[in-house]
Amino acid sequence: MRLDITLITILVTGAISFYTLYVDQNLLDKLILRPFRDSKEGNYYTLATSGFVHADFTHLLFNMLTLYFFGRHVDMVLGPLGFMGLYLASILIANLVSFQKNKTDANYASLGASGGTSGIVFASILFYPYSKIFFFFIPIPIPGPIYAILYLAYSYYASKNRQDGINHDAHFYGALTGLAVAILVQPLSLIAFVQYVLGAFI
């Protein structure tokens, strides 16, 4: 029986998120990324742990649904170890950027698996460029490569404005990290992706 690393990741993240939300919120605060506090106290473990806790059930549901729909595609190509390596690298790099940019802001905090799920989505688009993506509340399927461009453009713009309390840096840099790791591990996938895009859109 093949290890379903996507489901395991969802179950582990869900269990930690539920426990910290509804049982032990003191633990939640310890696991959240707070760059100002963490740089003073040397709590660098939050670069990873903040990816396994969430602000509320809706936040958790959105990230885990994304992981469910895209994770298995990446697992099929990279296997369980490759999947986890890409997922954790996306969380860590995205959070490291947030850490460096906000370590003088005593009020800044970040949590959630968005960096990791963004990395998984972009790896999936690289491996399966012909896939169509249905975005929430938009009933029109969006070609994967076009979705990727729109996602990066919006995340970059939103990170500059920072008006909605969402860590768009995590989305942007998590996506780029996932893409970079996927290309590094499967370099031929980039050639296939470019060939598909040239044939389909040009």
PDB file of C-alpha atoms in Angstrom:
ATOM      1  CA  MET A   1       0.000   0.000   0.000  1.00  0.00           C
ATOM      2  CA  ARG A   2       1.415   3.366  -1.082  1.00  0.00           C
ATOM      3  CA  LEU A   3       1.929   6.051   1.555  1.00  0.00           C
ATOM      4  CA  ASP A   4      -0.572   8.887   1.024  1.00  0.00           C
ATOM      5  CA  ILE A   5       1.663  11.750   2.110  1.00  0.00           C
ATOM      6  CA  THR A   6      -0.924  14.369   1.135  1.00  0.00           C
ATOM      7  CA  LEU A   7      -3.562  12.917   3.442  1.00  0.00           C
ATOM      8  CA  ILE A   8      -1.022  12.457   6.251  1.00  0.00           C
ATOM      9  CA  THR A   9       0.054  16.104   5.944  1.00  0.00           C
ATOM     10  CA  ILE A  10      -3.575  17.247   6.042  1.00  0.00           C
ATOM     11  CA  LEU A  11      -4.347  15.113   9.106  1.00  0.00           C
ATOM     12  CA  VAL A  12      -1.239  16.252  11.000  1.00  0.00           C
ATOM     13  CA  THR A  13      -1.844  19.919  10.173  1.00  0.00           C
ATOM     14  CA  GLY A  14      -5.519  19.621  11.034  1.00  0.00           C
ATOM     15  CA  ALA A  15      -4.791  17.954  14.382  1.00  0.00           C
ATOM     16  CA  ILE A  16      -2.207  20.568  15.412  1.00  0.00           C
ATOM     17  CA  SER A  17      -4.404  23.434  14.228  1.00  0.00           C
ATOM     18  CA  PHE A  18      -7.493  22.175  16.048  1.00  0.00           C
ATOM     19  CA  TYR A  19      -5.571  21.512  19.258  1.00  0.00           C
ATOM     20  CA  THR A  20      -3.968  24.947  19.328  1.00  0.00           C
ATOM     21  CA  LEU A  21      -7.187  26.734  18.349  1.00  0.00           C
ATOM     22  CA  TYR A  22      -9.589  25.042  20.735  1.00  0.00           C
ATOM     23  CA  VAL A  23      -7.499  23.448  23.498  1.00  0.00           C
ATOM     24  CA  ASP A  24      -4.196  25.250  24.065  1.00  0.00           C
ATOM     25  CA  GLN A  25      -3.942  28.784  22.679  1.00  0.00           C
ATOM     26  CA  ASN A  26      -0.788  29.381  24.697  1.00  0.00           C
ATOM     27  CA  LEU A  27       0.872  26.761  22.514  1.00  0.00           C
ATOM     28  CA  LEU A  28      -0.580  28.476  19.455  1.00  0.00           C
ATOM     29  CA  ASP A  29       1.181  31.703  20.405  1.00  0.00           C
ATOM     30  CA  LYS A  30       4.480  29.840  20.847  1.00  0.00           C
ATOM     31  CA  LEU A  31       4.209  28.254  17.387  1.00  0.00           C
ATOM     32  CA  ILE A  32       3.226  31.420  15.484  1.00  0.00           C
ATOM     33  CA  LEU A  33       5.917  33.274  13.575  1.00  0.00           C
ATOM     34  CA  ARG A  34       6.554  36.562  15.404  1.00  0.00           C
ATOM     35  CA  PRO A  35       9.778  37.885  13.870  1.00  0.00           C
ATOM     36  CA  PHE A  36      10.398  40.604  16.459  1.00  0.00           C
ATOM     37  CA  ARG A  37       9.958  38.228  19.402  1.00  0.00           C
ATOM     38  CA  ASP A  38      11.616  35.272  17.726  1.00  0.00           C
ATOM     39  CA  SER A  39      14.723  37.209  16.688  1.00  0.00           C
ATOM     40  CA  LYS A  40      15.152  38.415  20.277  1.00  0.00           C
ATOM     41  CA  GLU A  41      14.591  34.980  21.821  1.00  0.00           C
ATOM     42  CA  GLY A  42      16.175  32.842  19.108  1.00  0.00           C
ATOM     43  CA  ASN A  43      12.926  30.964  18.427  1.00  0.00           C
ATOM     44  CA  TYR A  44      13.756  30.036  14.855  1.00  0.00           C
ATOM     45  CA  TYR A  45      11.676  26.871  15.030  1.00  0.00           C
ATOM     46  CA  THR A  46       8.634  29.066  14.328  1.00  0.00           C
ATOM     47  CA  LEU A  47       9.819  29.322  10.712  1.00  0.00           C
ATOM     48  CA  ALA A  48       8.513  25.756  10.407  1.00  0.00           C
ATOM     49  CA  THR A  49       5.886  25.396  13.142  1.00  0.00           C
ATOM     50  CA  SER A  50       3.857  28.415  12.004  1.00  0.00           C
ATOM     51  CA  GLY A  51       3.046  26.433   8.849  1.00  0.00           C
ATOM     52  CA  PHE A  52       1.089  23.892  10.886  1.00  0.00           C
ATOM     53  CA  VAL A  53      -1.213  26.243  12.807  1.00  0.00           C
ATOM     54  CA  HIS A  54      -4.064  28.421  11.550  1.00  0.00           C
ATOM     55  CA  ALA A  55      -6.019  31.484  12.580  1.00  0.00           C
ATOM     56  CA  ASP A  56      -9.456  29.829  12.371  1.00  0.00           C
ATOM     57  CA  PHE A  57     -11.331  26.921  10.794  1.00  0.00           C
ATOM     58  CA  THR A  58     -11.932  28.743   7.491  1.00  0.00           C
ATOM     59  CA  HIS A  59      -8.221  29.490   7.143  1.00  0.00           C
ATOM     60  CA  LEU A  60      -7.413  25.823   7.793  1.00  0.00           C
ATOM     61  CA  LEU A  61     -10.122  24.543   5.451  1.00  0.00           C
ATOM     62  CA  PHE A  62      -9.002  26.723   2.546  1.00  0.00           C
ATOM     63  CA  ASN A  63      -5.368  25.623   2.832  1.00  0.00           C
ATOM     64  CA  MET A  64      -6.157  21.938   3.322  1.00  0.00           C
ATOM     65  CA  LEU A  65      -8.599  21.830   0.402  1.00  0.00           C
ATOM     66  CA  THR A  66      -5.895  23.350  -1.787  1.00  0.00           C
ATOM     67  CA  LEU A  67      -3.414  20.764  -0.550  1.00  0.00           C
ATOM     68  CA  TYR A  68      -5.907  17.943  -1.126  1.00  0.00           C
ATOM     69  CA  PHE A  69      -6.631  18.890  -4.737  1.00  0.00           C
ATOM     70  CA  PHE A  70      -3.016  19.540  -5.774  1.00  0.00           C
ATOM     71  CA  GLY A  71      -0.889  17.490  -3.399  1.00  0.00           C
ATOM     72  CA  ARG A  72      -1.485  14.084  -4.943  1.00  0.00           C
ATOM     73  CA  HIS A  73      -0.380  15.376  -8.352  1.00  0.00           C
ATOM     74  CA  VAL A  74       2.971  16.395  -6.914  1.00  0.00           C
ATOM     75  CA  ASP A  75       3.261  13.173  -4.916  1.00  0.00           C
ATOM     76  CA  MET A  76       2.774  11.150  -8.114  1.00  0.00           C
ATOM     77  CA  VAL A  77       5.825  12.826  -9.633  1.00  0.00           C
ATOM     78  CA  LEU A  78       8.144  13.362  -6.662  1.00  0.00           C
ATOM     79  CA  GLY A  79       7.065  10.639  -4.234  1.00  0.00           C
ATOM     80  CA  PRO A  80       6.467  11.146  -0.494  1.00  0.00           C
ATOM     81  CA  LEU A  81       9.984  12.354   0.355  1.00  0.00           C
ATOM     82  CA  GLY A  82      10.103  14.749  -2.580  1.00  0.00           C
ATOM     83  CA  PHE A  83       6.641  16.037  -1.717  1.00  0.00           C
ATOM     84  CA  MET A  84       7.590  16.761   1.898  1.00  0.00           C
ATOM     85  CA  GLY A  85      10.908  18.297   0.907  1.00  0.00           C
ATOM     86  CA  LEU A  86       9.196  20.702  -1.477  1.00  0.00           C
ATOM     87  CA  TYR A  87       6.367  21.461   0.950  1.00  0.00           C
ATOM     88  CA  LEU A  88       8.651  22.199   3.906  1.00  0.00           C
ATOM     89  CA  ALA A  89      11.120  24.173   1.780  1.00  0.00           C
ATOM     90  CA  SER A  90       8.258  26.370   0.544  1.00  0.00           C
ATOM     91  CA  ILE A  91       7.095  27.021   4.111  1.00  0.00           C
ATOM     92  CA  LEU A  92      10.598  27.747   5.384  1.00  0.00           C
ATOM     93  CA  ILE A  93      11.707  30.061   2.566  1.00  0.00           C
ATOM     94  CA  ALA A  94       8.415  31.974   2.563  1.00  0.00           C
ATOM     95  CA  ASN A  95       8.595  32.432   6.322  1.00  0.00           C
ATOM     96  CA  LEU A  96      12.265  33.368   6.189  1.00  0.00           C
ATOM     97  CA  VAL A  97      11.428  36.246   3.845  1.00  0.00           C
ATOM     98  CA  SER A  98       8.638  37.375   6.186  1.00  0.00           C
ATOM     99  CA  PHE A  99      11.021  37.045   9.137  1.00  0.00           C
ATOM    100  CA  GLN A 100      13.689  39.231   7.552  1.00  0.00           C
ATOM    101  CA  LYS A 101      11.225  41.876   6.372  1.00  0.00           C
ATOM    102  CA  ASN A 102       9.357  42.205   9.666  1.00  0.00           C
ATOM    103  CA  LYS A 103      11.775  41.502  12.515  1.00  0.00           C
ATOM    104  CA  THR A 104      11.652  45.140  13.660  1.00  0.00           C
ATOM    105  CA  ASP A 105       7.826  45.173  13.754  1.00  0.00           C
ATOM    106  CA  ALA A 106       6.679  44.162  17.233  1.00  0.00           C
ATOM    107  CA  ASN A 107       3.066  43.770  16.057  1.00  0.00           C
ATOM    108  CA  TYR A 108       3.704  41.483  13.082  1.00  0.00           C
ATOM    109  CA  ALA A 109       2.664  37.830  13.258  1.00  0.00           C
ATOM    110  CA  SER A 110       2.087  35.152  10.639  1.00  0.00           C
ATOM    111  CA  LEU A 111       0.691  31.627  10.610  1.00  0.00           C
ATOM    112  CA  GLY A 112      -0.750  29.117   8.180  1.00  0.00           C
ATOM    113  CA  ALA A 113       0.305  26.658   5.507  1.00  0.00           C
ATOM    114  CA  SER A 114      -0.088  29.105   2.612  1.00  0.00           C
ATOM    115  CA  GLY A 115       3.602  29.093   1.713  1.00  0.00           C
ATOM    116  CA  GLY A 116       3.631  25.317   1.501  1.00  0.00           C
ATOM    117  CA  THR A 117       0.351  25.000  -0.382  1.00  0.00           C
ATOM    118  CA  SER A 118       1.428  27.694  -2.860  1.00  0.00           C
ATOM    119  CA  GLY A 119       4.603  25.736  -3.522  1.00  0.00           C
ATOM    120  CA  ILE A 120       2.584  22.571  -4.127  1.00  0.00           C
ATOM    121  CA  VAL A 121       0.185  24.375  -6.495  1.00  0.00           C
ATOM    122  CA  PHE A 122       3.021  25.763  -8.606  1.00  0.00           C
ATOM    123  CA  ALA A 123       4.841  22.444  -8.744  1.00  0.00           C
ATOM    124  CA  SER A 124       1.583  20.855  -9.893  1.00  0.00           C
ATOM    125  CA  ILE A 125       1.173  23.469 -12.619  1.00  0.00           C
ATOM    126  CA  LEU A 126       4.737  22.824 -13.791  1.00  0.00           C
ATOM    127  CA  PHE A 127       4.195  19.067 -13.955  1.00  0.00           C
ATOM    128  CA  TYR A 128       0.686  19.302 -15.443  1.00  0.00           C
ATOM    129  CA  PRO A 129       0.557  22.566 -17.440  1.00  0.00           C
ATOM    130  CA  TYR A 130      -2.558  21.433 -19.319  1.00  0.00           C
ATOM    131  CA  SER A 131      -4.590  21.339 -16.097  1.00  0.00           C
ATOM    132  CA  LYS A 132      -7.465  23.755 -15.546  1.00  0.00           C
ATOM    133  CA  ILE A 133      -7.957  25.460 -12.188  1.00  0.00           C
ATOM    134  CA  PHE A 134     -11.283  26.498 -10.725  1.00  0.00           C
ATOM    135  CA  PHE A 135     -10.798  29.404  -8.358  1.00  0.00           C
ATOM    136  CA  PHE A 136     -13.289  29.984  -5.553  1.00  0.00           C
ATOM    137  CA  PHE A 137     -16.376  31.944  -6.687  1.00  0.00           C
ATOM    138  CA  ILE A 138     -15.174  31.972 -10.318  1.00  0.00           C
ATOM    139  CA  PRO A 139     -17.026  29.267 -12.312  1.00  0.00           C
ATOM    140  CA  ILE A 140     -14.666  29.475 -15.293  1.00  0.00           C
ATOM    141  CA  PRO A 141     -11.714  27.058 -15.557  1.00  0.00           C
ATOM    142  CA  ILE A 142      -8.408  28.936 -15.763  1.00  0.00           C
ATOM    143  CA  PRO A 143      -5.458  27.326 -17.590  1.00  0.00           C
ATOM    144  CA  GLY A 144      -2.689  26.522 -15.105  1.00  0.00           C
ATOM    145  CA  PRO A 145       0.037  28.733 -16.642  1.00  0.00           C
ATOM    146  CA  ILE A 146      -2.300  31.743 -16.814  1.00  0.00           C
ATOM    147  CA  TYR A 147      -3.422  31.155 -13.239  1.00  0.00           C
ATOM    148  CA  ALA A 148       0.232  31.072 -12.144  1.00  0.00           C
ATOM    149  CA  ILE A 149       0.939  34.457 -13.745  1.00  0.00           C
ATOM    150  CA  LEU A 150      -2.176  36.048 -12.265  1.00  0.00           C
ATOM    151  CA  TYR A 151      -1.435  34.560  -8.834  1.00  0.00           C
ATOM    152  CA  LEU A 152       2.118  35.891  -8.740  1.00  0.00           C
ATOM    153  CA  ALA A 153       1.083  39.314 -10.052  1.00  0.00           C
ATOM    154  CA  TYR A 154      -1.687  39.690  -7.484  1.00  0.00           C
ATOM    155  CA  SER A 155       0.443  38.381  -4.591  1.00  0.00           C
ATOM    156  CA  TYR A 156       3.242  40.803  -5.453  1.00  0.00           C
ATOM    157  CA  TYR A 157       0.850  43.729  -5.730  1.00  0.00           C
ATOM    158  CA  ALA A 158      -0.973  42.833  -2.511  1.00  0.00           C
ATOM    159  CA  SER A 159       2.273  42.400  -0.585  1.00  0.00           C
ATOM    160  CA  LYS A 160       3.238  45.969  -1.482  1.00  0.00           C
ATOM    161  CA  ASN A 161      -0.076  47.367  -0.257  1.00  0.00           C
ATOM    162  CA  ARG A 162      -0.524  45.164   2.837  1.00  0.00           C
ATOM    163  CA  GLN A 163      -4.068  46.281   3.592  1.00  0.00           C
ATOM    164  CA  ASP A 164      -5.893  43.004   4.263  1.00  0.00           C
ATOM    165  CA  GLY A 165      -3.812  41.383   7.005  1.00  0.00           C
ATOM    166  CA  ILE A 166      -2.864  38.462   4.763  1.00  0.00           C
ATOM    167  CA  ASN A 167       0.769  37.428   4.375  1.00  0.00           C
ATOM    168  CA  HIS A 168       0.973  37.687   0.593  1.00  0.00           C
ATOM    169  CA  ASP A 169       4.758  37.367   0.793  1.00  0.00           C
ATOM    170  CA  ALA A 170       4.204  33.771   1.922  1.00  0.00           C
ATOM    171  CA  HIS A 171       2.053  33.128  -1.143  1.00  0.00           C
ATOM    172  CA  PHE A 172       4.536  34.741  -3.525  1.00  0.00           C
ATOM    173  CA  TYR A 173       7.772  33.268  -2.200  1.00  0.00           C
ATOM    174  CA  GLY A 174       6.211  29.917  -1.333  1.00  0.00           C
ATOM    175  CA  ALA A 175       5.045  29.602  -4.938  1.00  0.00           C
ATOM    176  CA  LEU A 176       8.460  30.525  -6.334  1.00  0.00           C
ATOM    177  CA  THR A 177      10.211  28.130  -3.955  1.00  0.00           C
ATOM    178  CA  GLY A 178       7.942  25.247  -4.931  1.00  0.00           C
ATOM    179  CA  LEU A 179       8.554  25.994  -8.590  1.00  0.00           C
ATOM    180  CA  ALA A 180      12.327  26.199  -8.109  1.00  0.00           C
ATOM    181  CA  VAL A 181      12.503  22.941  -6.147  1.00  0.00           C
ATOM    182  CA  ALA A 182      10.335  21.164  -8.718  1.00  0.00           C
ATOM    183  CA  ILE A 183      12.597  22.329 -11.556  1.00  0.00           C
ATOM    184  CA  LEU A 184      15.718  21.353  -9.605  1.00  0.00           C
ATOM    185  CA  VAL A 185      14.428  17.841  -8.961  1.00  0.00           C
ATOM    186  CA  GLN A 186      12.735  17.342 -12.343  1.00  0.00           C
ATOM    187  CA  PRO A 187      14.559  19.635 -14.813  1.00  0.00           C
ATOM    188  CA  LEU A 188      12.968  17.983 -17.854  1.00  0.00           C
ATOM    189  CA  SER A 189       9.578  19.145 -16.602  1.00  0.00           C
ATOM    190  CA  LEU A 190      10.557  22.728 -17.410  1.00  0.00           C
ATOM    191  CA  ILE A 191      11.264  21.791 -21.027  1.00  0.00           C
ATOM    192  CA  ALA A 192       7.921  20.010 -21.299  1.00  0.00           C
ATOM    193  CA  PHE A 193       6.182  22.992 -19.686  1.00  0.00           C
ATOM    194  CA  VAL A 194       7.739  25.491 -22.105  1.00  0.00           C
ATOM    195  CA  GLN A 195       6.919  23.290 -25.089  1.00  0.00           C
ATOM    196  CA  TYR A 196       3.295  23.039 -23.962  1.00  0.00           C
ATOM    197  CA  VAL A 197       2.969  26.782 -23.395  1.00  0.00           C
ATOM    198  CA  LEU A 198       4.538  27.598 -26.765  1.00  0.00           C
ATOM    199  CA  GLY A 199       2.202  25.183 -28.496  1.00  0.00           C
ATOM    200  CA  ALA A 200      -0.946  26.161 -26.626  1.00  0.00           C
ATOM    201  CA  PHE A 201      -0.681  29.919 -26.221  1.00  0.00           C
ATOM    202  CA  ILE A 202       1.707  31.191 -28.905  1.00  0.00           C
TER     203      ILE A 202
END
